[in-house]
Each structure stands twice: as C-alpha cells, then as structure tokens.
Amino acid sequence: MSQRNTGISVRNEYNKTTMGQIKVLDQNMINMIAAGEVIERPASVVKELMENSIDAGATKITVSVEDGGRRLISVSDNSSGMDSDDLAQAFDPHTTSKIKTSKDLSGISTLGFRGEALASIASIAQVKAVSKTKDSASAHCVEIDCGEQSTVQPCSGDYGTTIQVRDLFYKLPARRKFLRTANTEMGHITEQLIRLALAHSSLDMELTHNGKEVYRLSGQQDNRQRISELFPSAISEDLIETESNEKGLHISAFLCKPGTSRTSNKFQYIFLNGRFIRDKFISHAIKEAYHGILEPNRYPVVFLFLQMPCEDYDVNVHPTKIEVRFYNANLVHSQILGCLREKILGMDHQTRARLPITPDAAERPIPAATSRRSREIADAMAEFLRKHKPTHTQQHVNSMLTTHHKEPPFGHKQVTESVDHSAPPITALELKFLQIHDSFIVEQTDDGFLVIDQHALHERIIFENLRRRIQNGVLESQRLLVPETFELTESQIDVLENHPNLMKALGIEIAPFGPRTYAIQAFPVLLKRAVPAEFVQDLIDLLDSQSVESDPERLLDAVLSLAACKAAIKAGQKLSNSEIEQLLSDRKSLEFADRCPHGRPTTIKFSIEELEKQFKRT
Ligand code: ADP
Ligand code: MG
C-alpha cells in the first residue's frame, strides 16, 4: 500500500528492516491502515456517519462542519440510539449490529455492514459520541482520541446519537497535508450529502458550515421534489419521468433533455436500494439510450432509482461500497436501456434558448395590479382583434396583438397609444424565414422563432432518407461519366474487400484500376453533393477505425452519418428561398428533426415570452 493511502511512513523503516522479522501489527495500526481505505477525507466521515444514522432508522439528520471538516464534523440523528454496552463496543474494529452470520452477507439491506467505519474514524481523530435509546433513563457518552478510548459515562443528551469528530488526521501529518482547502473539502461533503439526500428523500436533513446553513431539506419529499430542491431551475425544469417494473427490477428514472447535458458523468445519479453507486454497465446503458440524440462527448443528466432484491447483487466488492456486482448484469443493462430509450425517443428534443437574466430585470419589481390590468387589457384587445380579423392580414393582426400584449407596466402610455391601427397591411411579412450569415435560417413560429443550423438540419434529413431507403433495399445509384480513381494502401484494400455488401447497399461500385488504384464507377444519387473519391476514402478510414465486433446497426449508423455529413448543405452556402422552403418543409415531416445524426442540436427555439422578459416588457 502506498504511503499516501495508509498515511504511515513505512518505506524508510522497511528499507532498514532485514527479512525474517515479521511482526503482528498492533490493533490501532490495523485500524489506521483500514482508515486509509475507508476514510479518504472529511467527506468520507460525513458519509459513514450519515449512513449509520440512516441504518439506525433516523428521520432527521443534522450535520455541522467547521473549516471544511478539518476542525469539526458533527452528525446528530434521532435514531434508535445505542445503550452503554453498544456504545462501549461500537468503536472497536469489526463490530457491527447489521450482520451476524456469513449467510447475511448474501442479502445486505443496510448501508453499512463491515463494522469498520467507526473504528477507522476513531483511530485517526478525536471522537466524542453521545447516545440515548428510548428505554434508557439517561444518555451515555464515550471519547476516543486516536484509538485511546475512555470508559462510557452517563451524561445529558437527547434521544438519538451525536458523533463529533475533531481534527481529522491530526497525528498523521502525512495524511493531513493531503487535505485541500476548506472550500474544496466542503464541495466533497456537499456531494456526499446530496447523494444521500437524493437516495433518502423522506429524511429531514441539515448541513451547516462554520455556523452558516448550507442545506435545509424538509422530509417527506418524493424523488422529484428532492431533485428540484437540490438542483433548482436548469435541471429540474426539464425532468422527464419514466418507470418500469419487470423481472424483479424496478426502475424509476428522471431524465433531462439533451440540452441539459454535461461534459462529465458527474450528474448521473444512480441509486440501488437507497445506495449511491457507480456502475459501468449502467453508465453504458445510459449512454446507449441517448445515442444519436447527444454528441458522443456529452453526458446526459440522469437520476436513476433502482430497486431489486438484495440477493441479486453483491455489495461486498469495494471498501466504500460504491461499486456492486450484479449477478445478472445483462438483464440490468437491457432493462435500463429499454426503459430509458423508449422515453427518450418520445421526448421533444428541441433546444430552447436560455437568455441570461440581467440583474436589472430581476431587480425591477412589477406592481402586481399594473401587470394584471395590462394583461386584462391585452386579452380584451386580442379577443377584439380576433373577431375583426378580415380587415387586416393575419401577420398584421399578429403584430398588433403582440404589441398590445406587451403594454408596458411602467406607465409608458404614449408608446402604446401610438400604435397606428389604420396602418396598411405589410406584405413583406408574408415571408416568415430568412437566411443569416449564409449558415443559419431564422423562422418565425406562432410563439417565437427558431434558429436553424442549415448544415445540421440537412444532415438529419439526408440521414433519415438514407436509412429509410437502405432499409427498403439498396440505394439508387448513378453511373459516373468519368470514373473517379484513387489509391489505397494494402490495409485499406483489405478493409474495402471486407465490406462488399455494405458498398453494394450504399450503391457504390468500385473496380480495380491498376496496382493499388481503384475507380468509382457508380455513386448514390442521394449523395450528389459529396465528392465520390473523398467520400470513399473517408468511408474506408471509418470502417478501419471500427472494432471488428462492432454491432452492424451501429456501423451502418456511423456510415450513414458520414454520408449525410458529406452530402449536406454546408455552412456558408447561400440558399434560395425555394431551397429554404424545402428544408423547412422536410423538417416538419421528420421525427428527429431537432438533432443532427451526431446528436448536436439542429434547432434552437426562442420564445416571445423570453424576449419580452429580456426587453423588460413584462
Ligand atoms: P457498520 O455500519 O458497518 O455496522 P460502523 O463502524 O459504522 O459499522 O458502526 C458500528 C455499529 O455502531 C453499527 O453496526 C451500529 O450498531 C452502531 N451505530 C453506529 N452509528 C450509530 C447511530 N448513529 N445510531 C445507532 N447506532 C449506531
Ligand atoms: Mg457504518
């Protein structure tokens, strides 16, 4: 074990020691070494103590921390408590009330069971524990200073348990120096609290740092309420819920739309029977579920609550129990994938523009009476104009409706009244789209406007078109008047010759044309914008980079994405009105129009409501 892990400076001693002088380590040394595995930093203490409180049936847990947990960590609960005998034993190594025989190991339903957390913590800090059971007349307390335990004494105290841990690693400078700033340590502590708070949403929880409240979570919440409280706005607004219950696995998932994705999987909270876990099968299932909807290097935000019989997995595989071993990992993988994928495919994938709220806008109060009155007036006007529609073009009515709806709340009556009701219809407004920077299309919608990435959208259109046609047979191809030739290396020739069916399905005809030279004789019509030789070269590179056992459907997806990318309208390309119209109408008939085949958004939606907020019109 490394010096950093154990915190014990053994290397120099070891060098001086000759072989054949094996000694049994004393118990405190054993505990200190064990502490190296279980207690990495203050956050580990918080986790272990809170888990003990939950196992003991607490409904309320209060955590107070000083100096990022380096000076003090105190965890109080209202659990069943410990009597004086239990208190005397709890800090001894390998003492636990949670398992009794080896049989119990195969169905662990508590968070702890190894009986080493308290002993580990007490071997590396100053600990004071006060506990009282319902039946005992008084509370009892015990103190342990780096393994030196006092006798248990009666003391005053409430029902439940309070454990205070001071000066973590104070006798182990080698470990203490690895502690980071109070802020960093506090970040780890809050993360542990968040995990437990999500896993146990019915519990009251409080966290204070240097006397200041960090979290106060009221109990009796359901999962959605808890998530919303811990992750306000951005995440909780977008949460989509789904559930499944089959073959002994109950899945309750809260999924964010792709627009809320992150650069790491830190925001994937997976809980198994109330325990936060990390699992590569589950992470893979989540990634697969978002395939094609999210860019490959982005991670979706997901909260997954799993329940299954404790006998169906082993938690005794990792000291901090963050990993488990599923006896039927394939079943877990396929059920999670199935449950999530179905919901995700049915989601609205449109990316909504999030305009920044300026402090100015947030600070300016809108008098309730004024805004209500202006809304009433706007509604009455809207109703009036709807009834008198024939006298104006629809666009003009819309523009007036919009103007009225936004009667300024700050008494700018002049502006409102200056709207000219007799103005002639504006015919230019018939056109509801516009290309900007030769790259984006702005389209007006009923409640705002869309900004569309012309390349990304066209990619998706071609991709779906290709896929549909390939599923119904081979792609229609056209003979090239002058065959295009290109050179290949031996290994590229190998790749090419290994995929004759794929080439045929794509409608690409290639024939040898000389040593290591090939000629493209026919090429798919749908890819008319692509340069044949360039496309085929890229295709061979792609096939070469895919692993041999890669799933054929996934391979076809990759090939079609490449084809779509090559054949799509590029950014910087000027489009005619009829080309734009065609794109917009294709968009309407597409199922996944809001994401390109690589998972990037094609469209960002701006709502009038957001704009009104930004212009301070509401
Ligand atoms: P484990 O949790 O693996 O059993 P610990 O060292 O964390 O081991 O705790 C040892 C024992 O101390 C527990 O099994 C439990 O009986 C008792 N205990 C610890 N914390 C509490 C608590 N907050 N309330 C009641 N009992 C507790
Ligand atoms: Mg424990």
XYZ file of C-alpha atoms and ligand atoms in Angstrom:
646
model
C 0.000 0.000 0.000
C 1.347 3.415 -0.826
C 2.404 5.937 1.748
C -0.426 8.189 0.706
C -3.087 5.574 1.218
C -2.069 4.365 4.609
C -0.718 7.582 5.947
C 2.038 5.624 7.603
C 5.625 6.313 6.817
C 6.719 2.721 6.296
C 9.115 2.998 3.422
C 12.230 4.133 5.317
C 11.605 1.714 8.134
C 11.179 -1.074 5.638
C 14.475 -0.271 3.978
C 16.300 -0.651 7.265
C 14.469 -3.862 8.175
C 16.000 -7.165 7.274
C 13.918 -10.115 6.115
C 12.645 -12.588 8.682
C 11.479 -10.071 11.255
C 7.780 -10.298 10.657
C 5.693 -8.721 13.428
C 1.988 -8.625 14.044
C 0.762 -5.037 13.799
C -0.973 -3.706 16.877
C -4.708 -3.153 16.600
C -4.507 0.601 16.326
C -2.074 0.298 13.431
C -4.507 -2.101 11.758
C -7.318 0.418 12.224
C -5.186 3.230 10.855
C -4.373 1.187 7.793
C -8.063 0.308 7.350
C -8.878 4.011 7.757
C -6.676 4.675 4.744
C -9.167 2.778 2.622
C -12.420 3.951 4.124
C -11.579 7.481 5.228
C -10.022 9.447 2.447
C -11.119 12.900 3.547
C -13.693 14.686 5.746
C -16.447 13.856 3.255
C -15.871 10.136 3.892
C -16.510 10.696 7.604
C -19.721 12.558 6.810
C -20.839 9.748 4.525
C -20.101 6.964 7.039
C -21.754 8.769 9.953
C -24.856 9.709 7.955
C -25.154 6.152 6.657
C -25.035 4.854 10.219
C -27.811 7.271 11.182
C -29.956 6.103 8.255
C -29.319 2.439 9.111
C -30.371 3.173 12.705
C -33.731 4.478 11.466
C -33.219 8.245 11.798
C -35.811 10.533 10.247
C -33.754 13.652 10.863
C -30.007 14.142 10.487
C -28.103 17.319 11.241
C -24.555 17.751 10.028
C -22.397 20.642 11.170
C -18.945 21.175 9.847
C -16.167 23.614 10.655
C -13.258 24.525 8.412
C -14.287 22.147 5.641
C -14.497 19.313 8.178
C -10.874 19.597 9.187
C -11.635 21.108 12.584
C -15.010 19.501 13.273
C -17.586 17.184 11.800
C -20.651 16.610 13.904
C -23.543 14.363 12.897
C -26.674 14.178 15.061
C -29.668 11.983 14.485
C -32.949 10.992 16.116
C -32.386 7.276 15.526
C -32.896 4.359 17.883
C -29.607 5.213 19.622
C -27.124 2.972 21.434
C -27.169 1.825 25.034
C -24.000 1.963 27.156
C -22.864 -1.558 26.139
C -23.240 -0.862 22.430
C -21.540 2.478 22.796
C -18.599 0.816 24.519
C -18.214 -1.590 21.604
C -19.186 0.476 18.567
C -15.674 1.870 18.089
C -13.935 -1.491 18.303
C -12.869 -2.938 14.959
C -15.158 -5.401 13.230
C -18.128 -4.682 15.437
C -21.485 -4.395 13.779
C -25.111 -4.970 14.602
C -26.012 -5.410 10.931
C -24.818 -8.893 10.085
C -24.433 -11.936 12.293
C -23.557 -14.909 10.110
C -21.949 -15.360 6.717
C -25.420 -16.061 5.315
C -26.386 -12.449 5.999
C -23.678 -11.356 3.584
C -25.718 -12.503 0.629
C -28.652 -10.185 1.260
C -27.430 -6.936 2.768
C -30.160 -4.352 3.045
C -28.328 -1.839 5.246
C -25.857 0.750 4.007
C -23.117 -0.454 6.363
C -22.168 -3.996 7.373
C -18.371 -4.176 7.546
C -18.132 -2.837 11.105
C -15.045 -0.789 10.369
C -16.115 2.830 9.869
C -16.317 3.948 13.496
C -13.114 2.116 14.426
C -11.326 3.693 11.471
C -12.538 7.197 12.235
C -11.677 6.860 15.930
C -8.138 5.767 15.083
C -7.318 8.981 13.244
C -9.159 11.756 15.119
C -10.610 12.893 18.410
C -14.098 11.490 18.662
C -16.897 12.063 21.114
C -20.133 10.093 20.878
C -23.288 10.713 22.869
C -26.236 8.385 22.502
C -29.538 7.605 24.150
C -32.039 4.866 23.430
C -35.747 5.211 24.052
C -35.604 2.857 27.009
C -32.612 4.196 28.892
C -33.017 6.798 31.587
C -30.023 8.844 30.554
C -27.705 9.311 27.610
C -24.172 7.912 27.628
C -21.002 9.224 26.176
C -17.590 7.941 25.209
C -14.467 9.665 23.948
C -11.719 8.194 21.782
C -8.517 10.002 20.938
C -6.715 8.299 18.066
C -7.649 4.855 19.328
C -7.406 5.617 23.085
C -10.914 5.003 24.389
C -12.336 6.381 27.677
C -14.885 4.492 29.727
C -18.527 5.045 28.924
C -20.143 7.620 31.216
C -23.713 8.725 31.740
C -24.321 12.251 30.500
C -27.124 14.504 29.417
C -28.370 14.173 25.865
C -31.409 13.715 23.659
C -32.814 10.571 22.189
C -30.641 9.514 19.273
C -26.924 9.786 18.586
C -24.453 12.612 18.120
C -20.931 11.880 16.956
C -18.331 14.637 16.858
C -15.080 14.140 15.010
C -12.352 16.729 15.627
C -9.012 17.365 13.953
C -9.025 14.569 11.423
C -5.543 13.063 10.823
C -4.002 15.347 13.460
C -1.454 12.709 14.420
C -0.813 11.803 10.787
C 0.741 14.864 9.147
C 1.417 12.763 6.036
C -2.354 12.379 5.574
C -3.383 15.777 6.848
C -1.264 17.552 4.289
C -3.296 15.950 1.515
C -6.429 17.719 2.698
C -7.395 20.534 0.370
C -8.812 23.964 1.127
C -11.941 24.227 3.246
C -13.911 25.065 0.094
C -12.741 22.002 -1.771
C -13.375 19.703 1.177
C -16.780 21.314 1.615
C -17.529 20.576 -2.040
C -16.892 16.881 -1.387
C -19.014 16.975 1.754
C -21.988 18.562 -0.013
C -21.680 15.988 -2.790
C -21.948 13.178 -0.219
C -24.913 14.879 1.401
C -26.623 15.352 -1.980
C -26.205 11.660 -2.804
C -27.712 10.550 0.490
C -30.419 13.211 0.315
C -31.462 12.011 -3.143
C -31.405 8.382 -2.094
C -33.499 9.095 1.023
C -35.885 11.857 0.125
C -38.140 11.175 3.095
C -35.467 12.317 5.584
C -35.080 15.750 7.124
C -31.510 16.863 6.563
C -29.493 19.896 7.507
C -25.959 20.919 6.739
C -24.176 23.926 8.212
C -20.644 25.136 7.595
C -18.967 27.429 10.142
C -22.409 28.114 11.584
C -23.968 29.049 8.243
C -26.749 26.994 6.745
C -25.811 25.236 3.501
C -28.828 22.936 3.101
C -32.064 22.537 4.967
C -34.142 19.822 3.357
C -37.530 19.052 4.761
C -38.508 15.404 4.950
C -41.420 13.555 3.364
C -40.452 14.656 -0.125
C -40.784 12.489 -3.186
C -37.881 11.996 -5.568
C -38.912 14.759 -7.934
C -39.326 17.301 -5.133
C -35.932 16.371 -3.721
C -34.232 16.701 -7.104
C -35.877 20.081 -7.642
C -34.772 21.289 -4.258
C -31.183 20.197 -4.766
C -30.945 21.219 -8.418
C -33.206 24.179 -8.962
C -34.130 25.596 -12.375
C -31.969 24.299 -15.218
C -32.108 20.653 -14.278
C -35.429 20.246 -12.557
C -37.441 22.197 -15.150
C -36.580 19.718 -17.805
C -37.044 16.469 -15.899
C -38.924 13.727 -17.642
C -40.052 10.804 -15.609
C -40.298 7.188 -16.611
C -40.742 3.923 -14.807
C -40.608 0.205 -15.417
C -41.018 -2.849 -13.283
C -40.050 -6.158 -14.797
C -38.233 -9.318 -13.795
C -37.639 -8.125 -10.253
C -36.059 -4.808 -11.224
C -37.990 -1.634 -10.502
C -36.663 1.410 -12.340
C -37.757 4.947 -11.637
C -35.881 7.418 -13.796
C -35.799 11.183 -14.107
C -34.201 12.219 -17.357
C -33.049 15.569 -18.603
C -33.357 16.578 -22.193
C -30.170 16.587 -24.265
C -29.956 20.384 -23.964
C -29.026 19.982 -20.276
C -26.119 17.639 -20.990
C -22.711 17.935 -19.292
C -19.094 17.255 -20.108
C -18.756 14.520 -17.489
C -20.996 11.882 -15.968
C -20.934 13.608 -12.593
C -24.599 14.417 -12.972
C -25.639 10.805 -13.329
C -27.016 9.800 -10.009
C -27.657 6.083 -9.791
C -29.156 4.592 -6.656
C -29.617 0.946 -5.913
C -31.916 0.250 -2.969
C -31.004 3.598 -1.412
C -27.264 3.321 -2.062
C -25.431 5.635 -4.460
C -23.438 3.512 -6.867
C -21.215 3.826 -9.901
C -21.555 1.037 -12.400
C -20.064 0.666 -15.845
C -22.927 -1.420 -17.210
C -25.480 1.138 -16.132
C -23.393 4.050 -17.438
C -23.130 2.258 -20.750
C -26.888 1.676 -20.860
C -27.472 5.400 -20.239
C -25.017 6.358 -22.985
C -26.687 3.974 -25.406
C -30.128 5.272 -24.508
C -29.088 8.758 -25.622
C -27.263 7.508 -28.716
C -27.822 9.760 -31.705
C -29.515 12.361 -29.567
C -26.458 13.575 -27.747
C -22.971 14.267 -29.061
C -20.573 11.436 -28.180
C -18.522 13.535 -25.743
C -21.517 14.851 -23.799
C -23.189 13.156 -20.835
C -26.878 13.356 -20.065
C -28.158 14.378 -16.648
C -29.989 11.377 -15.234
C -31.372 10.320 -11.864
C -31.983 6.605 -11.668
C -33.608 4.923 -8.684
C -33.352 1.150 -8.872
C -34.854 -1.402 -6.598
C -34.141 -5.093 -6.721
C -33.824 -7.959 -4.238
C -30.611 -7.616 -2.197
C -29.818 -11.238 -3.070
C -29.415 -10.313 -6.757
C -26.165 -8.401 -6.283
C -23.088 -8.287 -4.070
C -22.132 -5.064 -2.273
C -19.087 -6.555 -0.660
C -16.717 -5.708 -3.518
C -15.422 -2.244 -2.645
C -14.350 -0.718 0.719
C -16.637 2.292 0.325
C -19.355 0.147 -1.296
C -19.657 2.484 -4.261
C -19.460 -0.465 -6.637
C -21.618 -3.562 -6.633
C -21.568 -6.770 -8.644
C -24.830 -7.673 -10.336
C -25.384 -11.389 -10.744
C -27.254 -10.694 -13.966
C -25.629 -7.555 -15.320
C -27.027 -8.123 -18.817
C -30.566 -8.030 -17.541
C -29.898 -4.810 -15.630
C -28.284 -3.279 -18.722
C -31.022 -4.238 -21.148
C -33.864 -3.226 -18.876
C -32.428 0.189 -18.134
C -31.607 0.735 -21.795
C -35.096 -0.308 -22.884
C -36.884 1.813 -20.298
C -34.818 4.943 -20.979
C -34.590 4.626 -24.744
C -38.326 4.365 -25.186
C -38.902 7.543 -23.227
C -36.033 9.424 -24.849
C -37.199 8.678 -28.368
C -40.576 10.081 -27.472
C -39.171 13.319 -25.997
C -39.339 16.737 -27.581
C -35.674 17.300 -28.369
C -35.890 20.932 -29.234
C -33.247 23.121 -27.647
C -34.748 26.175 -26.039
C -32.733 29.349 -25.973
C -31.913 30.366 -22.448
C -31.378 34.063 -22.407
C -29.447 35.416 -19.464
C -31.488 37.204 -16.865
C -29.869 40.562 -16.285
C -29.732 41.619 -12.645
C -31.518 44.742 -13.699
C -34.510 42.814 -14.981
C -34.617 40.643 -11.910
C -34.500 43.573 -9.541
C -37.190 45.734 -11.062
C -40.415 44.835 -9.348
C -43.543 44.836 -11.453
C -46.503 46.139 -9.486
C -48.958 43.245 -9.425
C -52.017 45.413 -10.034
C -50.465 47.086 -13.097
C -49.364 43.837 -14.695
C -52.767 42.237 -14.091
C -54.508 45.251 -15.555
C -52.261 45.326 -18.614
C -52.851 41.631 -19.159
C -56.617 42.127 -18.964
C -56.445 44.946 -21.493
C -54.223 42.879 -23.763
C -56.604 39.914 -23.555
C -59.599 42.103 -24.358
C -57.748 43.578 -27.336
C -56.703 40.149 -28.524
C -60.299 38.989 -28.387
C -61.480 42.106 -30.244
C -58.867 41.745 -32.964
C -59.550 38.050 -33.395
C -63.211 38.851 -34.088
C -62.323 41.617 -36.541
C -59.647 39.678 -38.371
C -60.821 40.224 -42.002
C -59.854 43.906 -42.030
C -56.121 43.120 -41.702
C -53.701 40.491 -42.921
C -53.081 37.804 -40.327
C -49.493 38.953 -39.876
C -50.584 42.458 -39.167
C -53.131 41.287 -36.643
C -50.392 39.206 -35.056
C -48.088 42.162 -34.900
C -50.770 44.250 -33.259
C -51.679 41.503 -30.867
C -48.093 41.231 -29.880
C -47.704 44.943 -29.387
C -50.773 45.128 -27.214
C -49.939 42.103 -25.220
C -46.836 43.856 -24.130
C -48.340 47.018 -22.781
C -45.511 48.333 -20.680
C -46.098 48.102 -16.991
C -44.212 51.290 -16.221
C -46.814 53.738 -17.447
C -45.422 54.346 -20.971
C -48.903 55.066 -22.205
C -47.650 57.211 -25.049
C -45.943 54.282 -26.722
C -48.959 52.012 -26.530
C -51.323 54.571 -27.850
C -49.094 55.480 -30.752
C -49.669 52.094 -32.445
C -51.305 53.019 -35.710
C -54.404 50.883 -36.123
C -55.063 52.182 -39.607
C -51.614 51.345 -40.986
C -51.759 49.453 -44.299
C -51.035 45.702 -44.348
C -47.322 44.947 -44.609
C -46.898 42.414 -47.400
C -43.171 41.803 -46.772
C -44.192 39.964 -43.645
C -45.556 37.115 -45.786
C -42.073 35.644 -45.796
C -41.620 34.002 -42.451
C -37.975 32.990 -42.781
C -34.631 34.477 -43.525
C -31.104 33.132 -44.001
C -28.398 34.801 -41.939
C -24.611 34.596 -42.405
C -25.320 32.068 -45.173
C -25.396 29.483 -42.397
C -28.496 29.789 -40.281
C -32.170 30.070 -41.042
C -34.418 32.081 -38.801
C -38.028 31.009 -38.985
C -40.958 32.744 -37.337
C -43.324 30.469 -35.413
C -46.603 31.070 -33.614
C -44.965 31.760 -30.283
C -41.477 32.933 -31.199
C -38.854 31.965 -33.727
C -36.430 29.180 -34.499
C -32.799 29.469 -35.405
C -31.844 26.509 -37.543
C -28.356 25.328 -38.394
C -28.763 24.619 -42.112
C -25.972 22.044 -42.281
C -27.068 20.139 -39.171
C -30.709 20.025 -40.257
C -29.877 18.926 -43.783
C -27.613 16.235 -42.332
C -30.512 14.828 -40.351
C -32.821 14.970 -43.361
C -30.359 13.081 -45.562
C -29.537 10.628 -42.791
C -33.181 9.654 -42.282
C -33.717 9.469 -46.008
C -30.706 7.195 -46.465
C -31.712 4.984 -43.593
C -35.257 4.599 -44.839
C -34.116 3.689 -48.329
C -31.455 1.271 -47.167
C -33.969 -0.494 -45.001
C -36.111 -0.973 -48.098
C -33.279 -2.250 -50.292
C -30.204 -0.706 -51.855
C -29.646 2.950 -52.636
C -30.320 4.159 -56.109
C -27.042 4.945 -57.828
C -25.866 6.713 -60.930
C -23.006 5.706 -63.221
C -20.237 8.268 -63.309
C -19.433 9.554 -66.805
C -15.757 9.603 -65.937
C -14.871 7.059 -63.227
C -13.031 8.670 -60.300
C -9.815 6.931 -59.367
C -7.988 6.830 -56.059
C -5.106 4.974 -54.436
C -5.265 2.708 -51.408
C -2.742 1.098 -49.082
C -2.717 -2.677 -48.603
C -4.625 -2.454 -45.343
C -7.202 -0.122 -46.864
C -7.706 -2.587 -49.720
C -8.314 -5.208 -47.084
C -10.984 -3.082 -45.446
C -12.642 -2.382 -48.766
C -12.728 -6.044 -49.702
C -14.179 -6.976 -46.334
C -17.323 -4.912 -46.871
C -18.698 -5.846 -50.305
C -22.300 -5.937 -49.039
C -22.106 -2.547 -47.463
C -20.743 -0.988 -50.661
C -23.500 -2.677 -52.632
C -26.199 -1.482 -50.227
C -24.861 2.043 -50.499
C -24.954 1.831 -54.291
C -21.204 2.377 -54.647
C -19.482 0.431 -57.410
C -15.710 0.218 -57.217
C -13.405 -1.727 -59.528
C -9.617 -2.252 -59.535
C -7.912 0.120 -61.949
C -4.233 -0.673 -61.592
C -1.801 -1.520 -58.800
C -3.407 -0.229 -55.613
C -5.597 2.037 -57.697
C -9.366 1.766 -57.757
C -12.059 3.514 -59.747
C -15.522 4.526 -58.602
C -17.937 3.705 -61.360
C -21.287 4.337 -59.732
C -22.267 6.517 -56.808
C -25.559 7.047 -54.898
C -27.842 9.762 -56.232
C -28.715 10.939 -52.742
C -25.091 11.833 -52.092
C -24.797 14.047 -55.127
C -23.264 16.884 -53.139
C -20.376 14.700 -51.928
C -17.113 14.238 -53.830
C -17.069 10.460 -54.593
C -13.344 9.732 -54.131
C -13.170 11.791 -50.948
C -16.237 10.085 -49.528
C -14.963 6.590 -50.280
C -11.595 7.351 -48.680
C -13.317 8.639 -45.542
C -15.622 5.651 -45.545
C -12.667 3.249 -45.635
C -10.999 5.135 -42.773
C -14.201 4.912 -40.780
C -14.596 1.185 -41.402
C -10.956 0.712 -40.456
C -11.402 2.509 -37.155
C -14.437 0.470 -36.084
C -13.751 -2.549 -33.947
C -14.374 -5.896 -35.615
C -17.163 -6.906 -33.315
C -18.944 -3.582 -33.654
C -22.685 -4.069 -33.937
C -23.743 -3.939 -37.640
C -26.558 -1.497 -36.966
C -24.223 0.872 -35.142
C -21.742 0.582 -38.016
C -24.428 1.428 -40.543
C -25.419 4.420 -38.409
C -21.824 5.652 -38.449
C -21.578 5.175 -42.209
C -24.845 6.959 -42.852
C -23.855 9.851 -40.542
C -20.656 10.227 -42.518
C -22.567 10.129 -45.784
C -25.113 12.657 -44.534
C -22.368 14.971 -43.345
C -20.570 14.848 -46.692
C -23.713 15.324 -48.747
C -25.376 18.042 -46.691
C -25.519 21.727 -47.498
C -22.515 23.375 -45.888
C -22.367 26.338 -43.578
C -21.546 29.467 -45.604
C -23.652 28.381 -48.545
C -26.224 30.849 -49.831
C -29.652 29.252 -50.276
C -32.530 30.302 -52.472
C -35.949 30.862 -50.935
C -37.234 27.679 -52.505
C -34.310 25.678 -51.082
C -35.060 27.088 -47.639
C -38.743 26.307 -48.047
C -37.850 22.736 -48.969
C -35.631 22.380 -45.890
C -38.288 23.794 -43.595
C -40.980 21.582 -45.014
C -38.742 18.466 -44.770
C -38.059 19.439 -41.209
C -41.750 19.300 -40.346
C -42.109 15.733 -41.565
C -39.038 14.413 -39.744
C -39.212 12.537 -36.493
C -35.844 13.569 -35.040
C -35.525 16.914 -36.729
C -34.157 18.652 -33.658
C -30.866 16.747 -33.501
C -28.290 16.019 -36.184
C -27.130 12.375 -36.520
C -24.189 13.128 -34.211
C -26.590 14.327 -31.550
C -25.964 18.065 -31.864
C -28.969 20.376 -31.923
C -30.224 21.475 -35.336
C -32.675 23.991 -33.990
C -32.812 26.457 -31.137
C -36.146 27.806 -30.148
C -36.646 31.358 -28.908
C -39.946 32.210 -27.335
C -41.575 35.593 -27.465
C -42.107 35.250 -23.740
C -38.335 35.106 -23.120
C -37.743 38.052 -25.417
C -40.387 40.076 -23.649
C -38.632 39.378 -20.385
C -35.317 40.494 -21.829
C -36.781 43.683 -23.223
C -38.484 44.213 -19.874
C -41.880 44.267 -21.432
C -43.477 42.013 -18.847
P -21.330 -0.795 10.339
O -22.130 0.388 9.961
O -20.684 -1.414 9.178
O -22.088 -1.759 11.167
P -19.811 1.063 11.913
O -18.428 1.022 12.432
O -20.152 2.160 11.008
O -20.105 -0.318 11.233
O -20.814 1.097 13.134
C -20.731 0.089 14.123
C -22.057 -0.104 14.819
O -22.355 1.023 15.620
C -23.258 -0.199 13.897
O -23.419 -1.525 13.428
C -24.394 0.242 14.795
O -24.861 -0.833 15.566
C -23.734 1.225 15.732
N -24.032 2.614 15.309
C -23.194 3.410 14.630
N -23.748 4.638 14.433
C -24.967 4.611 15.006
C -26.029 5.555 15.133
N -25.941 6.788 14.622
N -27.141 5.175 15.783
C -27.239 3.943 16.315
N -26.274 3.004 16.225
C -25.143 3.313 15.588
Mg -21.356 2.146 9.213
